PDB file of C-alpha atoms in Angstrom:
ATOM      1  CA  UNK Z 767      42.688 165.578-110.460  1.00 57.00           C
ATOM      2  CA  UNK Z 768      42.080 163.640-107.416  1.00 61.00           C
ATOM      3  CA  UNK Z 769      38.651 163.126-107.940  1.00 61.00           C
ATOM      4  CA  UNK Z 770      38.476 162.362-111.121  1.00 51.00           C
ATOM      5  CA  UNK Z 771      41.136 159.708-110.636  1.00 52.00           C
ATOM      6  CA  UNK Z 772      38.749 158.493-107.620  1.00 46.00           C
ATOM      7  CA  UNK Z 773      35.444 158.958-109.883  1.00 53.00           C
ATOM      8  CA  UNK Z 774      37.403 156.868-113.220  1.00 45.00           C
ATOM      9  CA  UNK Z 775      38.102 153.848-110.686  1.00 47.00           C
ATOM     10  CA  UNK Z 776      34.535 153.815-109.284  1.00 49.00           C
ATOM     11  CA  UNK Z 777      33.503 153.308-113.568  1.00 51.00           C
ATOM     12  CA  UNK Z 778      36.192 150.933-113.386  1.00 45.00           C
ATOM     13  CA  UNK Z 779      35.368 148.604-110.377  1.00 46.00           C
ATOM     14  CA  UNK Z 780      31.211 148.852-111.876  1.00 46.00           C
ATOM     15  CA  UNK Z 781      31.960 147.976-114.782  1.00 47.00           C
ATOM     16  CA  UNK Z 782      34.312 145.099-113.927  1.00 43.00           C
ATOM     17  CA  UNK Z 783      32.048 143.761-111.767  1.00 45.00           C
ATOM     18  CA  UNK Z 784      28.983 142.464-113.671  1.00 57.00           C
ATOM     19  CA  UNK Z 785      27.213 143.805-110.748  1.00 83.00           C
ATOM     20  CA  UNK Z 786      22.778 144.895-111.306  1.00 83.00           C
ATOM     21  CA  UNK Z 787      23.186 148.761-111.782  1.00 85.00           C
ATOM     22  CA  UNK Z 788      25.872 148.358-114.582  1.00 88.00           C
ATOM     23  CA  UNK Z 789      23.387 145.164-116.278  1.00 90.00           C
ATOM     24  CA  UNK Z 790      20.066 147.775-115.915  1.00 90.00           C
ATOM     25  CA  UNK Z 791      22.745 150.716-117.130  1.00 89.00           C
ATOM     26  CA  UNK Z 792      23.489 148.548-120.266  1.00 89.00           C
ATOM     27  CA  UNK Z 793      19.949 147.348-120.674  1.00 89.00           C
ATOM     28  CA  UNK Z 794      17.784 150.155-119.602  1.00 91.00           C
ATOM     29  CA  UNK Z 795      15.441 150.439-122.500  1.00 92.00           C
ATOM     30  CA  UNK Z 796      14.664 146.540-121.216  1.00 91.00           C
ATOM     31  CA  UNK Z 797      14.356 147.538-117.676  1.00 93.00           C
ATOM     32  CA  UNK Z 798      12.267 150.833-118.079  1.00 92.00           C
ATOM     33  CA  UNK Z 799       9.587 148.616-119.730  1.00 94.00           C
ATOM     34  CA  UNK Z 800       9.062 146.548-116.565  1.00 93.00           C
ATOM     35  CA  UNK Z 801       6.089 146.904-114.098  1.00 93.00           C
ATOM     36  CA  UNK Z 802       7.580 149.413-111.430  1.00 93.00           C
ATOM     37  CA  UNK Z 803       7.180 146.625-108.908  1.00 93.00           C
ATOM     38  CA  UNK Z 804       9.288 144.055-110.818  1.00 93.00           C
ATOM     39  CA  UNK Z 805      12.066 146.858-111.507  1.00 93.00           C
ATOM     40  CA  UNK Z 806      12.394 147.278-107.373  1.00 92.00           C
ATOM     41  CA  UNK Z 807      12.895 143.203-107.513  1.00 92.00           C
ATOM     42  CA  UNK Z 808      15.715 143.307-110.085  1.00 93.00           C
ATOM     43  CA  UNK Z 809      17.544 146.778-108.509  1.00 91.00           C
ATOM     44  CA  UNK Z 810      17.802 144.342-105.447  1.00 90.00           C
ATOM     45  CA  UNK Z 811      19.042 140.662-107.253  1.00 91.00           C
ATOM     46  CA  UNK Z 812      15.469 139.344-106.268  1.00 92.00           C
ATOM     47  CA  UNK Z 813      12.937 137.248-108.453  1.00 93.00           C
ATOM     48  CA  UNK Z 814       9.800 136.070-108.089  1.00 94.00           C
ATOM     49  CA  UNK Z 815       7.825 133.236-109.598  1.00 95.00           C
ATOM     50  CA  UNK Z 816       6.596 134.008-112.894  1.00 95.00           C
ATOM     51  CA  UNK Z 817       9.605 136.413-113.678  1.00 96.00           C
ATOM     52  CA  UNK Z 818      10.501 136.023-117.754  1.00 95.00           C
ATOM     53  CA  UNK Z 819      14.476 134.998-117.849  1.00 95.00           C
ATOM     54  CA  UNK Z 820      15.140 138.606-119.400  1.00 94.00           C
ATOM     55  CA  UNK Z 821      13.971 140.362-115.743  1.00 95.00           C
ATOM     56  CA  UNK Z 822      16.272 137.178-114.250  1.00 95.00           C
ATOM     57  CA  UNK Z 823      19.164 138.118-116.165  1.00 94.00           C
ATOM     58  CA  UNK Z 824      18.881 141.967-115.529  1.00 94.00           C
ATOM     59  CA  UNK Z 825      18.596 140.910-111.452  1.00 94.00           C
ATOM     60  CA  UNK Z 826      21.061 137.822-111.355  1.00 94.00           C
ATOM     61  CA  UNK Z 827      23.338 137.944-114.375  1.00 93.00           C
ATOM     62  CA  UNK Z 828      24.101 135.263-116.726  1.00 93.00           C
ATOM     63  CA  UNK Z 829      24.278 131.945-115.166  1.00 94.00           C
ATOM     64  CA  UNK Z 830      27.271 129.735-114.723  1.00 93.00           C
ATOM     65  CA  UNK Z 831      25.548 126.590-115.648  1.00 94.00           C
ATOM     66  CA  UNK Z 832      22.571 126.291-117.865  1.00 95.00           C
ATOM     67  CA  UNK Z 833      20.441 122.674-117.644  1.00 94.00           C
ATOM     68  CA  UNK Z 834      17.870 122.325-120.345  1.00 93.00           C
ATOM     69  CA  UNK Z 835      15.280 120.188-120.560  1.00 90.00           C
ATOM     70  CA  UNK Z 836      11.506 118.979-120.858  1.00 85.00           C
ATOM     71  CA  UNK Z 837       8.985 116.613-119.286  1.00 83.00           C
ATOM     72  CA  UNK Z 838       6.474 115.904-122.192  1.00 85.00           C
ATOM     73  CA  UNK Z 839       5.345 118.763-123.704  1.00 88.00           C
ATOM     74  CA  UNK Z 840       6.477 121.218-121.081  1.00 88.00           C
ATOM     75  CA  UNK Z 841      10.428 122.832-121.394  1.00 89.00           C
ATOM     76  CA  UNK Z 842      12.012 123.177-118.700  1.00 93.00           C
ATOM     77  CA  UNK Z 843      15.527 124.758-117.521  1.00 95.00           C
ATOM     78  CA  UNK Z 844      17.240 125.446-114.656  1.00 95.00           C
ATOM     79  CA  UNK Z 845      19.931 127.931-114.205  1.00 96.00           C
ATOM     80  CA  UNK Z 846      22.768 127.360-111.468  1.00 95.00           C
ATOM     81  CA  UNK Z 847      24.481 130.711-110.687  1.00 93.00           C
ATOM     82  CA  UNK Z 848      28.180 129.946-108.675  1.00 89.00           C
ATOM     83  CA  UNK Z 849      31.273 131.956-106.790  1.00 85.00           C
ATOM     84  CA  UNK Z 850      34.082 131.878-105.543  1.00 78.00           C
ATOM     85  CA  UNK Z 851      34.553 130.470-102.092  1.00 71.00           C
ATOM     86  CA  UNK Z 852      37.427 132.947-101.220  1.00 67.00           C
ATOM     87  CA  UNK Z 853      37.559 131.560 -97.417  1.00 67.00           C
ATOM     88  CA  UNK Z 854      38.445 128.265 -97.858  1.00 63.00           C
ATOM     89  CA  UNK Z 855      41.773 126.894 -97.556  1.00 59.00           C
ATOM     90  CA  UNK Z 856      43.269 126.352-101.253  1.00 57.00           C
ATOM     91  CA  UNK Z 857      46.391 125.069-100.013  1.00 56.00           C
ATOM     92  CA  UNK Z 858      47.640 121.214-101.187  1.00 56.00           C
ATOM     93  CA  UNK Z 859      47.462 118.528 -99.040  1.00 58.00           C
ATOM     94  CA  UNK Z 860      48.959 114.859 -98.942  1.00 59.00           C
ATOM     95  CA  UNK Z 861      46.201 112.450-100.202  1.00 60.00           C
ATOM     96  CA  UNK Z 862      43.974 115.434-101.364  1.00 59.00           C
ATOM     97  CA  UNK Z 863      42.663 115.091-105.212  1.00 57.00           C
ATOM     98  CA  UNK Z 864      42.818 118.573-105.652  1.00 56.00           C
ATOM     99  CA  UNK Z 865      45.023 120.721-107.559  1.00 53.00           C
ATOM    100  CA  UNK Z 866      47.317 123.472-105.376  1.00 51.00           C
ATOM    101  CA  UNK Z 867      45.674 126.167-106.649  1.00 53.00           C
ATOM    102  CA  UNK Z 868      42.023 125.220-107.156  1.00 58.00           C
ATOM    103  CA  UNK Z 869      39.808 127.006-106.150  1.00 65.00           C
ATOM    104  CA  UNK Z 870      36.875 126.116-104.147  1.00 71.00           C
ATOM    105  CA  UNK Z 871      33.295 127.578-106.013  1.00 77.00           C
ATOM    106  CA  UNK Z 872      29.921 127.603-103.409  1.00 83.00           C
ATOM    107  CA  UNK Z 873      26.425 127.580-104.633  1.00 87.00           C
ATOM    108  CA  UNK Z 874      24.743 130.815-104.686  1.00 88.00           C
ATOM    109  CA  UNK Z 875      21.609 129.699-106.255  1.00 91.00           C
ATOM    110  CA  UNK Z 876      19.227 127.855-108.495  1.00 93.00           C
ATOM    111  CA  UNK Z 877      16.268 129.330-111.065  1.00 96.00           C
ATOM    112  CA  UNK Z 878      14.001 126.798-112.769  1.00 95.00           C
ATOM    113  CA  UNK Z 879      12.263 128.400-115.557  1.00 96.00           C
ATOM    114  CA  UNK Z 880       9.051 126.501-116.926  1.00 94.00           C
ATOM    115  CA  UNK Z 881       7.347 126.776-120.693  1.00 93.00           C
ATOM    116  CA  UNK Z 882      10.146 131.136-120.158  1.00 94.00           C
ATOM    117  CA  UNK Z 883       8.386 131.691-116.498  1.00 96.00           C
ATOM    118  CA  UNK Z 884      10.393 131.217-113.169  1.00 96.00           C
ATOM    119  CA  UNK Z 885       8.213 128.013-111.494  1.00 95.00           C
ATOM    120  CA  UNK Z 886      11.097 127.631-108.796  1.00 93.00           C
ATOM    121  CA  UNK Z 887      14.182 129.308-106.883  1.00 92.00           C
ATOM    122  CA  UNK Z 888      16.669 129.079-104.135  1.00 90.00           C
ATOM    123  CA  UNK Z 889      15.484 131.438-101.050  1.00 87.00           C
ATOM    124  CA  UNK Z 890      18.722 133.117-102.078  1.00 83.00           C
ATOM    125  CA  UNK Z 891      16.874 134.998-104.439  1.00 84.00           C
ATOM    126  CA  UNK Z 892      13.649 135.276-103.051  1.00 83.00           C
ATOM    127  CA  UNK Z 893      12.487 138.358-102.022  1.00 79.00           C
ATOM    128  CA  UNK Z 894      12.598 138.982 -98.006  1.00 71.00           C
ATOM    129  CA  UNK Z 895       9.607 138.367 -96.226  1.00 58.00           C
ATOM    130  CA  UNK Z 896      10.059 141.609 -94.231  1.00 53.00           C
ATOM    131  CA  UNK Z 897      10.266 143.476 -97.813  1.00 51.00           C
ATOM    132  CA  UNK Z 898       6.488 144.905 -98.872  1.00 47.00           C
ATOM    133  CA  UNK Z 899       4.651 143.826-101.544  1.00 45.00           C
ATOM    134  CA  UNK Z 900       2.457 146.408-103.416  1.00 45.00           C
ATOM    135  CA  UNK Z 901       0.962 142.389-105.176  1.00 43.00           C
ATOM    136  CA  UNK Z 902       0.851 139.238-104.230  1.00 42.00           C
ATOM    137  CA  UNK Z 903       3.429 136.799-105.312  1.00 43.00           C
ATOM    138  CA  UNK Z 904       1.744 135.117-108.543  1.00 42.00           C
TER     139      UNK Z 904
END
């Protein structure tokens, strides 16, 4: 009983927690149709230029801001991916404009998609430069 108690609260936590494995779980027919290479990427959170947004959103999630936009004939849109900053102070001060209980949110990241392809990102998501490549980056 004991482990499957322990077993039903790992489910729990994974699901709960919007984490990769559960998004590839949930989307696997969409993952097992990636190039082996890029599927290593997303298991890890990583993207590389020229990702499509569907291999970004198995690897990063969705995105707590979306900007869209275009510079002539060429779309662009950025996505801005946030948390929680869970070691700052929250407390109120005197003369502070924030609410009691607001909490701070830190930048994790930034993807700019151009015409679908990723054209820039944070180093957050890059992939290490220690990691090996089996291509070059396009």
């Amino acid at each position: 009983m004991k482990r499957f108690t322990v077993i039903v609260g790992l489910v729990a936590v994974l699901l709960g927690s919007g984490c990769t494995v559960v998004r590839v779980l949930t989307h696997y027919d969409s993952f097992s149709k990636l190039d082996p290479q890029v599927r290593k990427q997303v298991l890890r959170g990583r993207v590389e230029l020229g990702y499509n947004q569907a291999s970004v959103l198995l690897a990063l999630g969705r995105p707590n801001y979306r900007n869209i936009g275009s510079t002539g004939t060429t779309s662009n849109e950025t996505w801005k991916y946030t948390g929680m900053d869970v070691t700052s102070s929250t407390a109120f001060y005197e003369g502070s404009p924030q609410y009691a209980n607001a909490t701070p949110t830190i930048n994790l990241g930034w993807v700019t998609f151009t015409e679908g392809k990723v054209a820039q990102m944070s180093r957050n998501f890059a992939p290490d430069s220690s990691e090996p490549r089996d291509r070059p980056i396009p």
